[in-house]
Amino acid sequence: MIPSLTALALRLLVTVALGQTFQFQEHVFLQFLGLDKVPSPQKFRPVPSILKKIFWDREAAATSGDSQDLCYIKDLGTRGNILRLLLDQGLFLYSEKLAQASCLQKQLYFNLSAIQDKEQLTMAQLGLDLGPNTHYKQGPELELALSLVQEPHVWGQSTPKPGKILVLQSVPWPQGVVHFNLLDVAKDWNNNPRKNLGLLLEILVKGTRDWGVNFQLQDTCARLRQSLHASLLVVSLNPEQCHPSSRRRREAVLAPKASCRNLCHHHQLFINFQDLGWHKWIIAPKGFMANYCHGDCPFSMTTSLNSSNYAFMQALMHTVDPEIPQAVCIPTKLSPISMLYQDNDDNVILRHYEDMVVDECGCA
């Protein structure tokens, strides 16, 4: 049977941690994480509070042994095992034809190319950070207009040609972060990447006559341009990586009795990402207790070592014909981990990985 990519990744991590002598194919593990090369961020970007909460809730559940479906995100009310916070790669637009009350125009662009064909999009939430929300100093009301870009932006052209309007909404300012559902748009872009020409955002200040002279409007717009940040939280589900929830409590590995030390059992092994040089792009955890299986599978003990009936018969036939290989010590029960890291485009990713911790071993 061909080993899964998860099994290969875990095997490579164990090999490196044990210091075994064969060339480590780092690209296999990167492929497992959905990366084409080792990320090299200058510094870690701030992790949104929602991603932090989901990660630490999962860690707490793993420690306490609470059963949970790691392919359902309770805080967001949607299924998924991969969360990506995509950064806006668009530019501010400047035009002399802007209306007097128009503060800014900006083209928003989010690169969805990292989403694989097998992934099912379940959520795409646009977040517009309009600056810190303050209650003691209220500013003018803003009107947000968000539309699809219909045609590619031509150099020298003042603004991209807008298409369908997605959002037309008034909000008080300062407002903090406002969110909009763009799931249908993201699905369309993901199915037809050529359609992803970005979004056109225009922000106007309403009731300018009530707020004084033009200088005050310019000052407001300047602060808004400085504070505006856009991101797209995309949640997807890879069904191949989601198994029924059977998470066990992570406990210390008990040392076997002296008489059984050579028999098949799981050994304690901590994978330290700093030792591998991956702490520069893996935000959390700093490492994890992966463990590994090692030991003999003698015929006399096969039935008591979490072995399958097939392993018992194989061990029995080995006593008759030594050319038949002995049963080998392999993982029989594994549990998942969650990882928080930055990808090649400095996007923050929270991803759930099955079968990364060896809980029990047996002969097969």
Coordinates of C-alpha atoms in Angstrom, one line a residue:
M1 CA 0.0 0.0 0.0
I2 CA 1.4 3.5 -0.9
P3 CA 1.9 5.5 2.3
S4 CA 0.0 8.7 2.6
L5 CA 1.6 12.1 2.4
T6 CA 0.9 12.6 6.1
A7 CA 2.7 9.3 6.9
L8 CA 5.7 10.3 4.8
A9 CA 5.8 13.7 6.5
L10 CA 5.8 12.2 10.0
R11 CA 8.4 9.6 9.0
L12 CA 10.7 12.3 7.7
L13 CA 10.3 14.4 10.9
V14 CA 11.1 11.3 13.0
T15 CA 14.1 10.5 10.8
V16 CA 15.6 14.0 11.2
A17 CA 14.9 14.1 15.0
L18 CA 16.6 10.7 15.4
G19 CA 19.6 11.8 13.4
Q20 CA 19.4 8.9 11.0
T21 CA 21.7 9.2 8.1
F22 CA 19.9 9.8 4.8
Q23 CA 19.3 13.0 3.0
F24 CA 16.2 14.7 4.3
Q25 CA 13.8 15.6 1.5
E26 CA 12.5 18.8 2.9
H27 CA 10.2 19.4 0.0
V28 CA 8.1 16.4 0.9
F29 CA 7.1 18.0 4.2
L30 CA 6.6 21.4 2.5
Q31 CA 4.3 19.8 0.0
F32 CA 2.4 18.3 2.9
L33 CA 1.9 21.8 4.3
G34 CA 0.9 23.1 0.9
L35 CA 4.1 25.1 0.3
D36 CA 6.4 25.2 -2.7
K37 CA 9.5 26.5 -0.8
V38 CA 10.6 27.3 2.8
P39 CA 8.9 30.6 3.8
S40 CA 11.3 33.3 4.9
P41 CA 9.3 36.1 6.5
Q42 CA 11.2 39.1 7.8
K43 CA 9.0 39.0 10.9
F44 CA 5.8 37.4 12.1
R45 CA 2.7 39.3 11.2
P46 CA 0.1 39.9 13.9
V47 CA -2.1 36.9 14.3
P48 CA -5.8 37.7 14.3
S49 CA -7.5 37.1 17.7
I50 CA -10.0 34.6 16.1
L51 CA -7.2 32.4 14.8
K52 CA -5.4 32.5 18.1
K53 CA -8.6 31.5 19.9
I54 CA -9.3 28.6 17.6
F55 CA -5.7 27.3 17.9
W56 CA -5.5 27.5 21.7
D57 CA -9.0 26.0 22.1
R58 CA -7.8 23.0 20.1
E59 CA -4.7 22.7 22.1
A60 CA -6.7 22.8 25.3
A61 CA -9.0 20.1 24.0
A62 CA -6.1 17.9 23.0
T63 CA -4.6 18.2 26.5
S64 CA -7.9 17.5 28.3
G65 CA -9.0 14.7 26.0
D66 CA -12.3 16.5 25.1
S67 CA -13.7 15.0 21.9
Q68 CA -14.2 17.6 19.1
D69 CA -14.6 17.7 15.4
L70 CA -11.5 19.4 14.2
C71 CA -13.0 19.9 10.7
Y72 CA -15.8 22.0 12.1
I73 CA -14.9 25.6 13.3
K74 CA -17.4 26.3 16.1
D75 CA -16.3 30.0 16.4
L76 CA -17.1 30.6 12.7
G77 CA -20.0 28.2 12.4
T78 CA -18.7 26.4 9.3
R79 CA -16.9 23.3 8.3
G80 CA -13.2 23.5 7.4
N81 CA -9.7 22.4 8.3
I82 CA -7.7 25.1 6.6
L83 CA -8.0 28.8 7.5
R84 CA -6.0 31.4 5.5
L85 CA -5.9 35.1 6.2
L86 CA -5.0 36.5 2.8
L87 CA -3.4 39.9 2.7
D88 CA -4.6 42.6 0.3
Q89 CA -2.1 43.1 -2.5
G90 CA -4.0 46.0 -4.2
L91 CA -3.0 49.7 -4.6
F92 CA -4.6 53.0 -3.8
L93 CA -5.9 54.8 -6.8
Y94 CA -5.6 58.5 -7.4
S95 CA -7.9 60.5 -9.8
E96 CA -8.7 64.2 -10.3
K97 CA -12.2 63.1 -11.2
L98 CA -13.1 62.0 -7.7
A99 CA -16.2 63.5 -6.2
Q100 CA -15.5 66.2 -3.6
A101 CA -16.8 64.0 -0.8
S102 CA -14.8 61.0 -2.0
C103 CA -12.1 60.1 0.5
L104 CA -10.3 57.3 -1.4
Q105 CA -10.5 54.6 -4.0
K106 CA -8.5 51.4 -3.6
Q107 CA -8.2 48.3 -5.7
L108 CA -8.3 45.2 -3.5
Y109 CA -6.7 42.0 -4.7
F110 CA -6.4 38.7 -2.9
N111 CA -4.4 35.8 -4.3
L112 CA -6.3 32.5 -4.1
S113 CA -3.8 30.4 -6.0
A114 CA -2.7 28.4 -2.9
I115 CA -6.2 26.8 -2.6
Q116 CA -5.9 23.3 -4.1
D117 CA -8.5 21.7 -6.4
K118 CA -9.6 19.2 -3.7
E119 CA -10.4 21.9 -1.2
Q120 CA -14.0 23.0 -0.8
L121 CA -14.5 26.7 0.0
T122 CA -16.9 27.1 3.0
M123 CA -16.3 30.7 4.0
A124 CA -14.7 33.9 2.6
Q125 CA -15.0 37.0 4.8
L126 CA -13.7 40.4 3.8
G127 CA -12.4 42.4 6.7
L128 CA -12.0 46.2 6.4
D129 CA -10.1 47.8 9.2
L130 CA -11.1 51.5 9.3
G131 CA -9.0 52.4 12.3
P132 CA -9.4 52.0 16.1
N133 CA -13.0 52.4 17.3
T134 CA -13.3 55.3 19.7
H135 CA -16.4 56.3 21.7
Y136 CA -15.3 59.7 22.9
K137 CA -14.5 61.2 19.5
Q138 CA -17.0 60.4 16.8
G139 CA -16.2 61.5 13.2
P140 CA -18.4 61.8 10.1
E141 CA -20.5 58.9 8.7
L142 CA -18.8 57.0 5.8
E143 CA -20.4 55.3 2.8
L144 CA -18.6 52.2 1.6
A145 CA -19.1 51.1 -2.0
L146 CA -17.5 47.8 -3.0
S147 CA -17.8 46.4 -6.5
L148 CA -16.1 43.8 -8.7
V149 CA -13.5 45.0 -11.2
Q150 CA -14.9 44.2 -14.6
E151 CA -11.9 44.7 -16.8
P152 CA -8.1 44.7 -16.1
H153 CA -6.7 48.0 -15.1
V154 CA -4.8 49.6 -18.0
W155 CA -1.7 51.6 -17.2
G156 CA -2.5 55.3 -17.3
Q157 CA -6.2 54.8 -16.8
S158 CA -7.5 56.6 -13.7
T159 CA -9.5 53.7 -12.2
P160 CA -10.4 50.1 -13.1
K161 CA -13.8 49.7 -14.7
P162 CA -16.3 48.8 -12.0
G163 CA -18.8 46.0 -12.5
K164 CA -21.4 44.5 -10.2
I165 CA -21.8 46.3 -6.9
L166 CA -21.5 44.0 -3.9
V167 CA -21.8 46.3 -1.0
L168 CA -23.2 49.8 -0.5
Q169 CA -23.3 50.6 3.2
S170 CA -23.1 53.5 5.6
V171 CA -21.0 53.1 8.8
P172 CA -20.0 55.5 11.6
W173 CA -16.4 56.4 11.8
P174 CA -14.1 55.5 13.5
Q175 CA -15.7 52.1 13.3
G176 CA -12.9 49.5 13.8
V177 CA -13.3 46.4 11.5
V178 CA -16.3 45.7 9.4
H179 CA -16.9 42.4 7.7
F180 CA -18.6 41.3 4.5
N181 CA -19.5 37.8 3.1
L182 CA -17.7 37.2 -0.2
L183 CA -18.1 33.4 -0.4
D184 CA -19.9 33.3 -3.7
V185 CA -17.3 35.7 -5.2
A186 CA -14.4 33.7 -3.9
K187 CA -15.9 30.5 -5.3
D188 CA -16.2 32.1 -8.7
W189 CA -12.6 33.3 -8.6
N190 CA -11.4 29.9 -7.4
N191 CA -13.2 28.1 -10.2
N192 CA -12.2 30.7 -12.8
P193 CA -8.9 32.4 -11.8
R194 CA -9.0 34.7 -14.8
K195 CA -12.1 36.4 -13.3
N196 CA -10.1 37.4 -10.3
L197 CA -9.4 41.1 -11.2
G198 CA -9.9 42.3 -7.7
L199 CA -12.4 44.6 -6.1
L200 CA -12.9 48.3 -6.2
L201 CA -13.5 50.0 -2.9
E202 CA -14.6 53.6 -2.7
I203 CA -15.2 55.5 0.6
L204 CA -17.1 58.7 0.7
V205 CA -17.7 61.1 3.6
K206 CA -21.3 61.9 4.2
G207 CA -22.6 65.2 5.5
T208 CA -19.4 67.2 4.8
R209 CA -21.2 70.5 5.2
D210 CA -21.8 69.7 8.8
W211 CA -18.2 69.0 9.5
G212 CA -16.6 72.3 8.5
V213 CA -14.1 73.4 5.8
N214 CA -12.4 71.3 3.2
F215 CA -9.2 71.1 5.3
Q216 CA -11.0 69.0 7.8
L217 CA -12.2 66.6 5.1
Q218 CA -8.7 66.2 3.8
D219 CA -7.4 65.5 7.2
T220 CA -10.0 62.9 7.8
C221 CA -9.3 61.2 4.5
A222 CA -5.5 61.2 5.1
R223 CA -6.0 59.4 8.5
L224 CA -8.4 57.0 6.8
R225 CA -5.9 56.1 4.1
Q226 CA -3.3 55.6 6.7
S227 CA -5.4 53.3 8.9
L228 CA -7.2 51.3 6.2
H229 CA -6.2 47.6 6.0
A230 CA -8.1 44.9 4.1
S231 CA -7.8 41.1 4.5
L232 CA -9.8 38.1 3.3
L233 CA -10.3 35.2 5.8
V234 CA -10.8 32.1 3.6
V235 CA -11.9 28.7 5.2
S236 CA -11.7 25.5 3.1
L237 CA -12.3 21.8 3.7
N238 CA -10.1 19.1 2.4
P239 CA -12.3 15.9 2.9
E240 CA -9.3 13.6 2.4
Q241 CA -7.7 15.1 5.6
C242 CA -10.8 14.8 7.8
H243 CA -11.4 11.7 9.8
P244 CA -14.1 11.0 12.4
S245 CA -13.1 12.7 15.7
S246 CA -11.3 10.3 18.0
R247 CA -8.8 12.6 19.7
R248 CA -7.2 11.2 22.8
R249 CA -5.7 13.0 25.7
R250 CA -2.0 13.6 25.1
E251 CA -0.2 11.9 28.0
A252 CA 3.4 11.1 28.8
V253 CA 4.7 7.9 27.3
L254 CA 5.2 5.3 30.1
A255 CA 8.5 3.4 30.0
P256 CA 8.1 -0.3 29.4
K257 CA 9.1 -2.8 32.0
A258 CA 12.7 -4.2 31.7
S259 CA 11.5 -7.6 30.5
C260 CA 9.4 -6.0 27.7
R261 CA 11.9 -3.3 26.7
N262 CA 12.7 -4.9 23.4
L263 CA 9.1 -5.5 22.4
C264 CA 7.1 -3.3 20.0
H265 CA 5.9 -0.2 21.8
H266 CA 5.9 3.6 21.2
H267 CA 8.8 5.7 22.2
Q268 CA 8.9 9.3 23.3
L269 CA 10.1 11.7 20.7
F270 CA 9.7 15.5 20.7
I271 CA 9.9 17.3 17.4
N272 CA 11.5 20.7 18.0
F273 CA 10.9 23.1 15.1
Q274 CA 13.8 25.3 16.2
D275 CA 16.2 22.4 15.7
L276 CA 15.0 22.1 12.1
G277 CA 15.2 25.9 11.5
W278 CA 11.5 26.1 10.9
H279 CA 10.7 28.3 13.9
K280 CA 11.2 31.3 11.6
W281 CA 7.9 30.6 9.9
I282 CA 6.0 28.3 12.1
I283 CA 4.2 30.5 14.7
A284 CA 2.8 27.7 16.9
P285 CA 3.3 25.2 18.3
K286 CA 7.1 25.4 19.0
G287 CA 7.1 21.6 18.6
F288 CA 5.1 18.6 19.4
M289 CA 5.4 15.1 20.9
A290 CA 5.3 13.0 17.7
N291 CA 6.6 9.7 19.2
Y292 CA 7.6 6.7 17.1
C293 CA 7.2 2.9 17.1
H294 CA 10.1 0.4 17.6
G295 CA 10.6 -3.1 18.9
D296 CA 10.3 -6.7 18.2
C297 CA 7.2 -8.6 17.2
P298 CA 7.9 -12.2 18.3
F299 CA 5.3 -14.9 17.5
S300 CA 4.8 -15.7 21.1
M301 CA 3.8 -12.1 21.9
T302 CA 2.0 -11.1 18.7
T303 CA -1.5 -11.4 20.1
S304 CA -0.7 -9.0 23.0
L305 CA 0.9 -6.3 21.0
N306 CA -2.1 -4.6 19.3
S307 CA -1.6 -6.8 16.3
S308 CA -4.1 -7.6 13.6
N309 CA -5.1 -11.2 12.8
Y310 CA -3.1 -10.9 9.6
A311 CA 0.1 -10.0 11.6
F312 CA -0.5 -13.1 13.8
M313 CA -0.8 -15.3 10.7
Q314 CA 2.3 -13.7 9.2
A315 CA 4.3 -14.3 12.4
L316 CA 3.0 -17.9 12.5
M317 CA 4.1 -18.5 8.9
H318 CA 7.5 -17.0 9.6
T319 CA 8.2 -19.8 12.1
V320 CA 7.5 -22.3 9.3
D321 CA 9.3 -20.4 6.5
P322 CA 12.0 -17.9 7.5
E323 CA 11.9 -16.3 4.1
I324 CA 8.5 -14.8 5.0
P325 CA 9.3 -11.5 6.7
Q326 CA 8.5 -11.0 10.4
A327 CA 5.7 -8.7 11.4
V328 CA 7.0 -5.2 12.0
C329 CA 6.2 -2.6 14.6
I330 CA 4.0 0.2 13.2
P331 CA 1.6 2.9 14.5
T332 CA -1.9 1.6 15.1
K333 CA -3.4 4.7 16.6
L334 CA -2.6 8.3 15.8
S335 CA -4.0 11.7 16.7
P336 CA -3.9 15.1 14.9
I337 CA -2.2 18.4 15.6
S338 CA -3.0 22.0 14.5
M339 CA -0.3 24.4 13.2
L340 CA -0.2 28.2 12.8
Y341 CA 2.3 29.4 10.3
Q342 CA 3.1 31.9 7.6
D343 CA 3.2 30.9 3.9
N344 CA 5.3 32.1 1.0
D345 CA 3.2 35.2 0.6
D346 CA 3.3 36.1 4.4
N347 CA -0.4 35.0 4.8
V348 CA -1.2 33.6 8.2
I349 CA -2.4 30.0 8.0
L350 CA -4.2 27.8 10.6
R351 CA -4.3 24.2 9.5
H352 CA -5.4 20.9 11.0
Y353 CA -3.3 17.8 10.2
E354 CA -4.4 14.3 10.9
D355 CA -2.2 11.4 12.0
M356 CA 0.7 13.4 13.3
V357 CA 1.1 12.0 16.9
V358 CA 1.7 8.3 17.5
D359 CA -0.5 7.1 20.4
E360 CA -0.2 3.4 20.1
C361 CA 1.9 0.8 18.3
G362 CA 1.3 -2.7 17.1
C363 CA 2.6 -5.5 14.9
A364 CA 1.6 -5.7 11.2

